[in-house]
Short mmCIF file of C-alpha atoms in Angstrom, two decimals:
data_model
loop_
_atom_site.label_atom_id
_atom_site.label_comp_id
_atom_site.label_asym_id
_atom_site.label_seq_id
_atom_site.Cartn_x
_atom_site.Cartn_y
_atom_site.Cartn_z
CA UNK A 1 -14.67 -8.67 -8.70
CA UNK A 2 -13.62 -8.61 -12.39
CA UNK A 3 -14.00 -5.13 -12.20
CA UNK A 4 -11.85 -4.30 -9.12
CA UNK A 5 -9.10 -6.38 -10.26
CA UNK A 6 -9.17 -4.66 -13.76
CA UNK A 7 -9.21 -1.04 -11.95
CA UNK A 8 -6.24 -2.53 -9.39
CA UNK A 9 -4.44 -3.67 -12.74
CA UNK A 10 -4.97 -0.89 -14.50
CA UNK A 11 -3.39 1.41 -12.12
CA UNK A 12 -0.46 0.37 -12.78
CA UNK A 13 0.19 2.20 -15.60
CA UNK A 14 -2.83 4.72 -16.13
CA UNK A 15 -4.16 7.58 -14.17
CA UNK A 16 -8.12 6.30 -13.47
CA UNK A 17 -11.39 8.10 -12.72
CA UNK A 18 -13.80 5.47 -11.79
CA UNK A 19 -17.39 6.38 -12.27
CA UNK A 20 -19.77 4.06 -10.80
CA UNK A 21 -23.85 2.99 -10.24
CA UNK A 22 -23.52 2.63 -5.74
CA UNK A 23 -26.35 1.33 -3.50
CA UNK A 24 -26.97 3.38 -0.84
CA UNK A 25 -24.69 1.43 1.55
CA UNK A 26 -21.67 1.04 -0.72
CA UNK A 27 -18.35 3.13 0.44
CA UNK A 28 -16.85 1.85 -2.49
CA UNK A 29 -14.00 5.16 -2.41
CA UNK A 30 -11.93 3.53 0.15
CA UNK A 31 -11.68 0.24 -1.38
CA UNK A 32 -10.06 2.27 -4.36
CA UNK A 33 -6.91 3.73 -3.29
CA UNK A 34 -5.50 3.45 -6.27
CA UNK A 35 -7.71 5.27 -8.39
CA UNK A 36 -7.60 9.26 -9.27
CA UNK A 37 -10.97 9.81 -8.99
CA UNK A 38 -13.94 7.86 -7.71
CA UNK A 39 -17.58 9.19 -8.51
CA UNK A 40 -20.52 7.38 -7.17
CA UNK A 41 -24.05 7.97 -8.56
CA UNK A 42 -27.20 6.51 -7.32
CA UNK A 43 -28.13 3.61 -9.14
CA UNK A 44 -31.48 4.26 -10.68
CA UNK A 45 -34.86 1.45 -9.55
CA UNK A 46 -34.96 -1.35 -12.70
CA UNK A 47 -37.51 -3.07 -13.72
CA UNK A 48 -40.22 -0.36 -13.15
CA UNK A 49 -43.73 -0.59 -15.14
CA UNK A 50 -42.49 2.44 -17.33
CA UNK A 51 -39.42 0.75 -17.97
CA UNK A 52 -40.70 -2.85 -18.80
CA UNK A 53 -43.37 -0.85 -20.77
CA UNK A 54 -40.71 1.40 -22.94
CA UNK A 55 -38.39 -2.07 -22.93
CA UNK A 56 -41.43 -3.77 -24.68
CA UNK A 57 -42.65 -0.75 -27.19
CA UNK A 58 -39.14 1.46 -27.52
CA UNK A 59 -36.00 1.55 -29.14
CA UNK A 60 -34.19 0.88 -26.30
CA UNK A 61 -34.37 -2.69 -24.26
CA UNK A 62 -35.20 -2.95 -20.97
CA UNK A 63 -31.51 -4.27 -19.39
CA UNK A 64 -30.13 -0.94 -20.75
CA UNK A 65 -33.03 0.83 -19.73
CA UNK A 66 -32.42 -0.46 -16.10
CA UNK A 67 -29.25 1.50 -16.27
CA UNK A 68 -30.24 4.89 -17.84
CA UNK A 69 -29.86 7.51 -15.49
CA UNK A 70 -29.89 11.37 -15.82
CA UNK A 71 -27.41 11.57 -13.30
CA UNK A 72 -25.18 9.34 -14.92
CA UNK A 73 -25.02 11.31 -17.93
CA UNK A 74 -24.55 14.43 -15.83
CA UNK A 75 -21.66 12.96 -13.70
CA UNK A 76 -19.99 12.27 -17.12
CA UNK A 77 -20.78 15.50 -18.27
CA UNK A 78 -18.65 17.21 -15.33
CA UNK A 79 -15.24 15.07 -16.19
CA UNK A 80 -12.56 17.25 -16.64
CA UNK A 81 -10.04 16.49 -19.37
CA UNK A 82 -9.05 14.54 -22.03
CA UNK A 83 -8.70 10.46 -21.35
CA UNK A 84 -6.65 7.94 -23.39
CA UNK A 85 -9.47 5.11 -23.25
CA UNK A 86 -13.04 5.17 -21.92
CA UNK A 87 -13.70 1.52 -20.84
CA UNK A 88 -17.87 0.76 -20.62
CA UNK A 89 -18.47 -1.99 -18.25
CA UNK A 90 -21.20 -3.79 -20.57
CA UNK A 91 -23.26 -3.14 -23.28
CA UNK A 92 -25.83 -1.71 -20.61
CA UNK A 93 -23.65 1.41 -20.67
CA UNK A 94 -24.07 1.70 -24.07
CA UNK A 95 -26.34 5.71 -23.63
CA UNK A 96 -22.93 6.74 -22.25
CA UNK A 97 -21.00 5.73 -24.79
CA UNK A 98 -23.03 8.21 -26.47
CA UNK A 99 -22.88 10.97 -24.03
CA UNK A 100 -19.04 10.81 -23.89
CA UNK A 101 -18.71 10.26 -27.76
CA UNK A 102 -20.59 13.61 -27.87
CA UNK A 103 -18.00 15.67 -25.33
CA UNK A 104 -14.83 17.58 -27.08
CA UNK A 105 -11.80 16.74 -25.22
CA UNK A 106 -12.39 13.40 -24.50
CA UNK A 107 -11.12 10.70 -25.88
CA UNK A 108 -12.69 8.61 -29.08
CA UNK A 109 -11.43 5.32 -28.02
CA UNK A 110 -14.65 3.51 -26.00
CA UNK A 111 -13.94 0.04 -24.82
CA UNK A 112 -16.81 -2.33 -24.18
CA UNK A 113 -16.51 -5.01 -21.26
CA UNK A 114 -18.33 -8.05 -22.59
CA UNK A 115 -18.91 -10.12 -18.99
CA UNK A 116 -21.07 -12.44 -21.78
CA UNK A 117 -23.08 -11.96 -25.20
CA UNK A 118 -26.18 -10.51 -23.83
CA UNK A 119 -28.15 -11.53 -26.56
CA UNK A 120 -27.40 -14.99 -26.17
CA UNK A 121 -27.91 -15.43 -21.89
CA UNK A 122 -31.12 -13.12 -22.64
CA UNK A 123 -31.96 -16.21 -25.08
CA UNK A 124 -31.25 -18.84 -23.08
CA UNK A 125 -33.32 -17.09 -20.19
CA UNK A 126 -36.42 -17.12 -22.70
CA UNK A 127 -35.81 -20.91 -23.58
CA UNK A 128 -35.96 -21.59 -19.78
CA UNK A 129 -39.61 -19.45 -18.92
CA UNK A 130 -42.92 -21.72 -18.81
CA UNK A 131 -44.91 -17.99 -18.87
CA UNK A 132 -45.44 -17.72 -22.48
CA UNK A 133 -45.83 -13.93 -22.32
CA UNK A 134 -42.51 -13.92 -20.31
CA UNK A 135 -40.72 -15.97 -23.18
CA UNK A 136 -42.01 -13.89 -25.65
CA UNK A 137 -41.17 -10.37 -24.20
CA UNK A 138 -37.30 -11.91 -23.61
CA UNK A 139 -37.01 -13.03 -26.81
CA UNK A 140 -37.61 -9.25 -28.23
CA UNK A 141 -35.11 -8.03 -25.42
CA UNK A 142 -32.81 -10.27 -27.23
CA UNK A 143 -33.15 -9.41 -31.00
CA UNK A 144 -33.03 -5.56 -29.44
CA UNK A 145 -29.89 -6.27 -27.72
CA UNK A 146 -28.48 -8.42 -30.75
CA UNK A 147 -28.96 -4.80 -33.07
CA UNK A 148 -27.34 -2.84 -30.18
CA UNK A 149 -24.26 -5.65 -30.22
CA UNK A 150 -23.84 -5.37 -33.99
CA UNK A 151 -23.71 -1.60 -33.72
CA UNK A 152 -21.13 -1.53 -30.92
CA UNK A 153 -19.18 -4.19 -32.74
CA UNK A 154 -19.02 -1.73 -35.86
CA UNK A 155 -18.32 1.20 -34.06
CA UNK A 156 -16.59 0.84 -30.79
CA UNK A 157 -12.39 1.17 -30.84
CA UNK A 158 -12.25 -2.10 -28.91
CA UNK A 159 -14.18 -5.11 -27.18
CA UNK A 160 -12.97 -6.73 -23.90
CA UNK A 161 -14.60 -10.54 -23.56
CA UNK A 162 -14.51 -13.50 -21.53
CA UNK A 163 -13.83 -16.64 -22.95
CA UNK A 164 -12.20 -17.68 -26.88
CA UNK A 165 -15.67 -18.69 -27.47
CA UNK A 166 -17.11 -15.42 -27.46
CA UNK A 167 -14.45 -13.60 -29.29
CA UNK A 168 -14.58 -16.48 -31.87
CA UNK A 169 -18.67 -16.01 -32.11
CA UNK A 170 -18.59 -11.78 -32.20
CA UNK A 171 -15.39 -11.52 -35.25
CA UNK A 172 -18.19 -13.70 -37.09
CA UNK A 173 -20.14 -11.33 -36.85
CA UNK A 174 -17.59 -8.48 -37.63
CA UNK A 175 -14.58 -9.85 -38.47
CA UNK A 176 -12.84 -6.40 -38.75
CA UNK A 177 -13.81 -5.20 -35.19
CA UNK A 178 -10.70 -5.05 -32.19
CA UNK A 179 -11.65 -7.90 -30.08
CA UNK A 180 -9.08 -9.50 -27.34
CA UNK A 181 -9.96 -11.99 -24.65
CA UNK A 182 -9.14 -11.23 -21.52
CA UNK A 183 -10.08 -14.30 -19.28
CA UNK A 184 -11.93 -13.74 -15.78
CA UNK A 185 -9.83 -14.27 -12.64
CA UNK A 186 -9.47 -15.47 -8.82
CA UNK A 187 -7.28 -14.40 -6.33
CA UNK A 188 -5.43 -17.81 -5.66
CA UNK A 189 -3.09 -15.98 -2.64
CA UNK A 190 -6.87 -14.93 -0.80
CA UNK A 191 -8.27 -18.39 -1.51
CA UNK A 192 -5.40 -20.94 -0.75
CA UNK A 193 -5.47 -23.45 1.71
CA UNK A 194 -9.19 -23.30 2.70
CA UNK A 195 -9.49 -26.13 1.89
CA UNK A 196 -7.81 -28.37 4.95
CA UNK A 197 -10.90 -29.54 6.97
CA UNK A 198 -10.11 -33.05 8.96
CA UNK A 199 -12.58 -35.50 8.24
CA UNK A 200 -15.04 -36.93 6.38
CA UNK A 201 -17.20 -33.95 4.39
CA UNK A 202 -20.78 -34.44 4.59
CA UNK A 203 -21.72 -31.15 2.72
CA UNK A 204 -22.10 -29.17 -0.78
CA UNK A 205 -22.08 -25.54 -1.62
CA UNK A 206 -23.99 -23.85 -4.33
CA UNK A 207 -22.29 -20.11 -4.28
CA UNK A 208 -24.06 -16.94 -5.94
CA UNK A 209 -25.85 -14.08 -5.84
CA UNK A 210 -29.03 -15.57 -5.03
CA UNK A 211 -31.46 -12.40 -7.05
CA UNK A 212 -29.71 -13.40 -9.96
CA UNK A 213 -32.21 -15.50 -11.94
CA UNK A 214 -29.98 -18.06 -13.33
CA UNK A 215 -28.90 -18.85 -10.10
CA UNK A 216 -32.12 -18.83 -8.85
CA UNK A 217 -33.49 -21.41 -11.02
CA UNK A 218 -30.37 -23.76 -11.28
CA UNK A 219 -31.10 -23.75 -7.01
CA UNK A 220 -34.51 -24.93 -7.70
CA UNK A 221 -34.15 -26.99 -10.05
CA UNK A 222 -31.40 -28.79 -8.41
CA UNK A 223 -33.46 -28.81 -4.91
CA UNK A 224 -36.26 -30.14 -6.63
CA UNK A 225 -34.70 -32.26 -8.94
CA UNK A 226 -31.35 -33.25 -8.12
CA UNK A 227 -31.63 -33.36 -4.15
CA UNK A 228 -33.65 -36.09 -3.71
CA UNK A 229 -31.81 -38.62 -5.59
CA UNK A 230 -28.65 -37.24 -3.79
CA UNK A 231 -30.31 -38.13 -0.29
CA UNK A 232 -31.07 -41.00 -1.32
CA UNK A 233 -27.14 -42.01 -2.42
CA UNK A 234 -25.93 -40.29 0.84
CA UNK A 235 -28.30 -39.98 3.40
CA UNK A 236 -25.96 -37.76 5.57
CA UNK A 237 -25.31 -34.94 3.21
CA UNK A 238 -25.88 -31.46 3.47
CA UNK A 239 -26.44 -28.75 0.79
CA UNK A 240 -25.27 -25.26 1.64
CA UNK A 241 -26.84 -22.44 -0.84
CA UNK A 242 -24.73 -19.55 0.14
CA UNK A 243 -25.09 -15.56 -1.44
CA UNK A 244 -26.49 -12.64 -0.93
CA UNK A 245 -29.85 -10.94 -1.76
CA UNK A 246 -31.39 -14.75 -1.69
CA UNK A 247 -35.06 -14.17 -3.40
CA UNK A 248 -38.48 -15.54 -1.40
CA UNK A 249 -38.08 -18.90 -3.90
CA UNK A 250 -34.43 -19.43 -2.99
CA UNK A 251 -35.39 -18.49 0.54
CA UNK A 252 -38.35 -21.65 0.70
CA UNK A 253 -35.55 -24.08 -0.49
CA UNK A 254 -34.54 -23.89 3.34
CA UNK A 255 -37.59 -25.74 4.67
CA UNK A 256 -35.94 -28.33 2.84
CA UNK A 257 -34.58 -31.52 4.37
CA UNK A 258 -30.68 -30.95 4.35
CA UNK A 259 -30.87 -27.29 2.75
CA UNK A 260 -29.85 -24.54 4.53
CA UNK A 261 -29.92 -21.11 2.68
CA UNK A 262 -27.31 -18.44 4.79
CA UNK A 263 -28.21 -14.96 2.47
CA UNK A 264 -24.88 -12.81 2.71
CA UNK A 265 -21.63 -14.38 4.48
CA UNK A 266 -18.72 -12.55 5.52
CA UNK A 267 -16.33 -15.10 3.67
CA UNK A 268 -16.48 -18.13 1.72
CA UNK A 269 -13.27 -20.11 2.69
CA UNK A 270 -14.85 -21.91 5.71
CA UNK A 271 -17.91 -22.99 3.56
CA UNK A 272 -15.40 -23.95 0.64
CA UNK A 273 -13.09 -25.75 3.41
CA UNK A 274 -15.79 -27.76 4.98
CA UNK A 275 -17.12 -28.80 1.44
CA UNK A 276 -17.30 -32.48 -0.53
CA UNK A 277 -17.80 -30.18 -3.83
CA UNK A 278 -19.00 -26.73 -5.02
CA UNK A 279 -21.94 -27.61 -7.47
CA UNK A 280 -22.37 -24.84 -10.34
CA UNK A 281 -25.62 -26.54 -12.04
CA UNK A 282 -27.14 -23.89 -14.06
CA UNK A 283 -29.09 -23.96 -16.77
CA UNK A 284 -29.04 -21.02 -18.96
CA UNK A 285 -26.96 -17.55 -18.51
CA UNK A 286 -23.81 -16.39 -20.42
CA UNK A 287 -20.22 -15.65 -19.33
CA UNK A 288 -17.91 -17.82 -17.33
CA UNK A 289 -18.24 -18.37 -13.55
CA UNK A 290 -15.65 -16.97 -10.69
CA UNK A 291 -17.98 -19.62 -8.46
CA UNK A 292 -15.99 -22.12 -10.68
CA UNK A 293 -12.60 -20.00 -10.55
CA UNK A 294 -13.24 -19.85 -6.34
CA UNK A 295 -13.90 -22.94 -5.56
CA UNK A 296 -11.47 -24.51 -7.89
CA UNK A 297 -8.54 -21.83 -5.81
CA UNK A 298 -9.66 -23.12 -2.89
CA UNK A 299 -9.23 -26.65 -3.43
CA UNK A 300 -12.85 -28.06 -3.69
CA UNK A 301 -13.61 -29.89 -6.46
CA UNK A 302 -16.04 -28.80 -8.46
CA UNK A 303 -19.31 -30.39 -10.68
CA UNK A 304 -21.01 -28.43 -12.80
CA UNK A 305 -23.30 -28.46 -16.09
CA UNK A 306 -21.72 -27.96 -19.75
CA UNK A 307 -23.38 -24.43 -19.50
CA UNK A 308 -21.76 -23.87 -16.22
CA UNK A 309 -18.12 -24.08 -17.37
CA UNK A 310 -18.58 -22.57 -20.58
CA UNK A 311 -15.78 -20.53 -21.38
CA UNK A 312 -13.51 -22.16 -19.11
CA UNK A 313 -9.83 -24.44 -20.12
CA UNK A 314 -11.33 -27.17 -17.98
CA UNK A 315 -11.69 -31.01 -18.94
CA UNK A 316 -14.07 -33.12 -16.78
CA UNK A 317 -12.73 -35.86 -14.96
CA UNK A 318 -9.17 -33.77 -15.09
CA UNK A 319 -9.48 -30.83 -13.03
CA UNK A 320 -13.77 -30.32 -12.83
CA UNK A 321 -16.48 -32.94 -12.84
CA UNK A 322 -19.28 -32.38 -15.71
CA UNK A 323 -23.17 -33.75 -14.71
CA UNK A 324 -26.21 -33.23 -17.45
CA UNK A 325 -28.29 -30.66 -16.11
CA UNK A 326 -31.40 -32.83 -15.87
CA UNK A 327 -29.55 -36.45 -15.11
CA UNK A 328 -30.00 -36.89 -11.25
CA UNK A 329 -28.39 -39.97 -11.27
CA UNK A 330 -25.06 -38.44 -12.64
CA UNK A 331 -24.81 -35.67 -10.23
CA UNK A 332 -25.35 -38.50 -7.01
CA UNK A 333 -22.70 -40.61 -8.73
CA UNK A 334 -20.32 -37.89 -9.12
CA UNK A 335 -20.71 -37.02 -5.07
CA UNK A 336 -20.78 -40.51 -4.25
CA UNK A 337 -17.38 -41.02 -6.23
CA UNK A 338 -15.94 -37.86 -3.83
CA UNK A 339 -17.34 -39.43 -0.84
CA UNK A 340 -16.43 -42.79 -0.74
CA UNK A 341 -12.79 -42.00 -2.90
CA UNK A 342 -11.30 -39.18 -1.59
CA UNK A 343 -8.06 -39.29 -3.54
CA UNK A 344 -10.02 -38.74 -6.64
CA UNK A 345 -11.11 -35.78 -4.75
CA UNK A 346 -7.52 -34.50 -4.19
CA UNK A 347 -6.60 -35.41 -7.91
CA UNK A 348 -9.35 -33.11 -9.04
CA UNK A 349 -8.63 -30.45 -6.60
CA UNK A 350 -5.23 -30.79 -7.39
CA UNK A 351 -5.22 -29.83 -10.81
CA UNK A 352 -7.66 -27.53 -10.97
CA UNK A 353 -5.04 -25.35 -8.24
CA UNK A 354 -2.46 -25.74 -10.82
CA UNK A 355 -4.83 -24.37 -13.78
CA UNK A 356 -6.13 -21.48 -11.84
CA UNK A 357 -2.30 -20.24 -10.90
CA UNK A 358 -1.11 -20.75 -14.23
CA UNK A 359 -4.07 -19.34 -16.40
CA UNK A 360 -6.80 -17.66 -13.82
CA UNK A 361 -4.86 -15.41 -11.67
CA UNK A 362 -5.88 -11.94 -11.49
CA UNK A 363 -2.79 -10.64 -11.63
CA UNK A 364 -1.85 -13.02 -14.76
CA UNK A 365 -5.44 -11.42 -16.25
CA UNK A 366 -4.90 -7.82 -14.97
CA UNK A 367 -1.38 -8.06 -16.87
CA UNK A 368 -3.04 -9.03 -20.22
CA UNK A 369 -5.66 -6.25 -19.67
CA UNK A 370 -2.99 -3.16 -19.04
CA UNK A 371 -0.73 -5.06 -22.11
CA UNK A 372 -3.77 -4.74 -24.12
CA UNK A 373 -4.86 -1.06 -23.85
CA UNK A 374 -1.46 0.37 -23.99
CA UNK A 375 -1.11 -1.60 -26.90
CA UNK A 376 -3.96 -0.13 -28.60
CA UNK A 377 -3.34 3.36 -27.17
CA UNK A 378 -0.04 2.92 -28.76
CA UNK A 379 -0.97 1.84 -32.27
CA UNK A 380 -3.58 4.26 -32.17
CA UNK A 381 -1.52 7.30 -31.59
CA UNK A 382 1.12 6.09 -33.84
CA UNK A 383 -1.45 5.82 -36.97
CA UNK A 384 -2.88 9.21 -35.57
CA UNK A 385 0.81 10.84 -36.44
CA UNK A 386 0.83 9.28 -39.70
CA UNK A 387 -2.34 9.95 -41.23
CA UNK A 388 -1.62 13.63 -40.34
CA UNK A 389 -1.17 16.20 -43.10
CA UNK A 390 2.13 17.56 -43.61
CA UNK A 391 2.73 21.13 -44.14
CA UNK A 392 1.88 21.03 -47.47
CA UNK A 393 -1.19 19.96 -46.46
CA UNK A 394 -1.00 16.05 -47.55
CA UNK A 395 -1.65 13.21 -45.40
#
């Protein structure tokens, strides 16, 4: 999402070749009208025995290794002409930074998307694995991708991140480096007014991309954890875990009592409309949530760890409820407070529409994003004619 609504944004005021990683299903070209150029290349198989081997014993860690691809670099190889910006969706695509660093003709100025401080989620996902050997081989995937940060940080024209908390962290790290915050977003037109179910609501929604292991352990942690004391509190509620790609241990949390698991759905509203809350418990990742940004568009309020709304201009008890990721008492006495008070409910709700129209909307992000780059391509081209020589040959 953050990066279709950066493309659609974009286009507004640059020409745009968009080269992409597609699954064999994806007809990603026709969701791109607006862009000049759209070239798909297979995405290559992660987390292979040669990759986790090289990730282990290489130069190179294994998330970025997941993402090297011959084809890749030959696609980029075969762009025609000179661009004003080259914008690198991650540190993953850091090998192609390389690749079109290396090319004559196009342009110097390589823009990393930060979606979070990969270093610091890959950290948290090592503080979170009972396999010891597991723990250990994250926590060299992280100093690998900390060195591969620092060098980006030095040597990239500009960084794109998330939150004020990660720009704050990275300019300690190099205070000289071109770093601008450029929030994530929701689309508060698509999500508004799903929320107007009649009645009492006897269910909760956990939303996410259910292969995604952060989400896959906040699920069963808060199934096994949370859930029963939650029954116990309200004996008629339901939890909904709804997202695609939902692994075999997300898929057993259906056999459940109250826990349905749906895999893929066609659209979120109705589950958001028919919701008490939308629970974001997680435990360790990076980044800030759209789950949070959705839900909070749609009108159902939201509980979620500290973790979980990192990043986010959100105040518990204001416009999002905050539980302690191992307190099951808290999170039952949050939903019990929704169930039995539904004004509080509609307070919540309330102002967390006003923050995400104010702050969250795309095209209030997208707008900060095109401001941005043609106010770097700007500067840049300005100090470019100035540090030129002169006939005389001085500069």
């Amino acid at each position: 999402m953050r990066e279709y609504h950066f493309l659609r944004a974009l286009a507004q005021g640059f020409r745009l070749t968009y080269v992409y990683f597609a699954d064999s299903q994806e007809r990603i070209a026709e969701q791109l009208p607006f862009c000049e150029h759209v070239i798909g290349v297979p995405k290559p198989p992660a987390y292979g025995k040669w990759n986790l081997l090289k990730g282990a014993m290489g130069r190179w860690p294994l998330p970025v290794l997941n993402y090297t691809s011959t084809e890749m670099a030959m696609a980029l190889a075969k762009l025609d002409g000179s661009y004003d910006l080259v914008h690198l969706d991650s540190i993953h695509m850091i090998r192609y930074g390389e690749v079109l660093a290396g090319m004559p003709g196009v342009a110097k100025r390589v823009v990393y998307n930060w979606h979070n401080i990969e270093s610091e989620a890959m950290r948290r996902h090592a503080a979170s694995f009972s396999s010891r050997a597991r723990r250990l081989y994250a926590e060299l995937t992280a100093r690998k991708l900390e060195r591969l940060e620092r060098k980006i940080l030095q040597t990239a024209f500009g960084h794109i991140v998330c939150s004020e908390r990660e720009r704050e962290q990275l300019l300690r790290i190099a205070p000289d480096a071109r770093i601008v915050t450029v929030e994530n977003g929701v689309d508060t037109a698509h999500f508004a007014g799903a929320a107007v179910s009649e009645g009492p609501r006897r269910q909760i929604v956990f939303v996410g991309k259910m292969d995604y292991y952060p989400n896959v352990e906040a699920a069963k942690h808060f199934v096994e954890r949370i859930w029963p004391a939650v029954k116990e509190r309200l004996p008629g509620m339901t939890l909904t875990i709804a997202g695609s790609d939902p692994v075999e241990a997300v898929r057993a949390l259906g056999q459940v009592g109250g826990v349905t698991v749906t895999g893929t759905v066609p659209d979120l509203r109705p589950y958001y409309r028919d919701a008490l809350a939308a629970i974001v418990p997680l435990r360790t990742g990076g980044g800030t949530r759209l789950k949070i940004l959705e839900a909070m568009a749609a009108g159902t309020p939201v509980i979620s760890t500290r973790l979980g709304a990192e990043g986010l201009s959100v105040a518990s008890g204001r416009d999002i409820l905050i539980a302690d990721v191992d307190s099951p008492g808290e999170w039952a006495a949050h939903l019990q407070r929704l169930a039995e008070a539904p004004e509080e409910g509609a307070r919540i709700a309330g102002c967390a529409i006003e923050l995400v129209k104010t702050r969250y909307d795309w095209e209030i992000v997208g707008e900060r994003l095109r401001e941005t780059y043609e106010g770097w391509i700007e500067a840049s081209e300005v100090l470019a004619r100035t540090t030129e020589p002169d006939s005389a040959g001085h500069s």
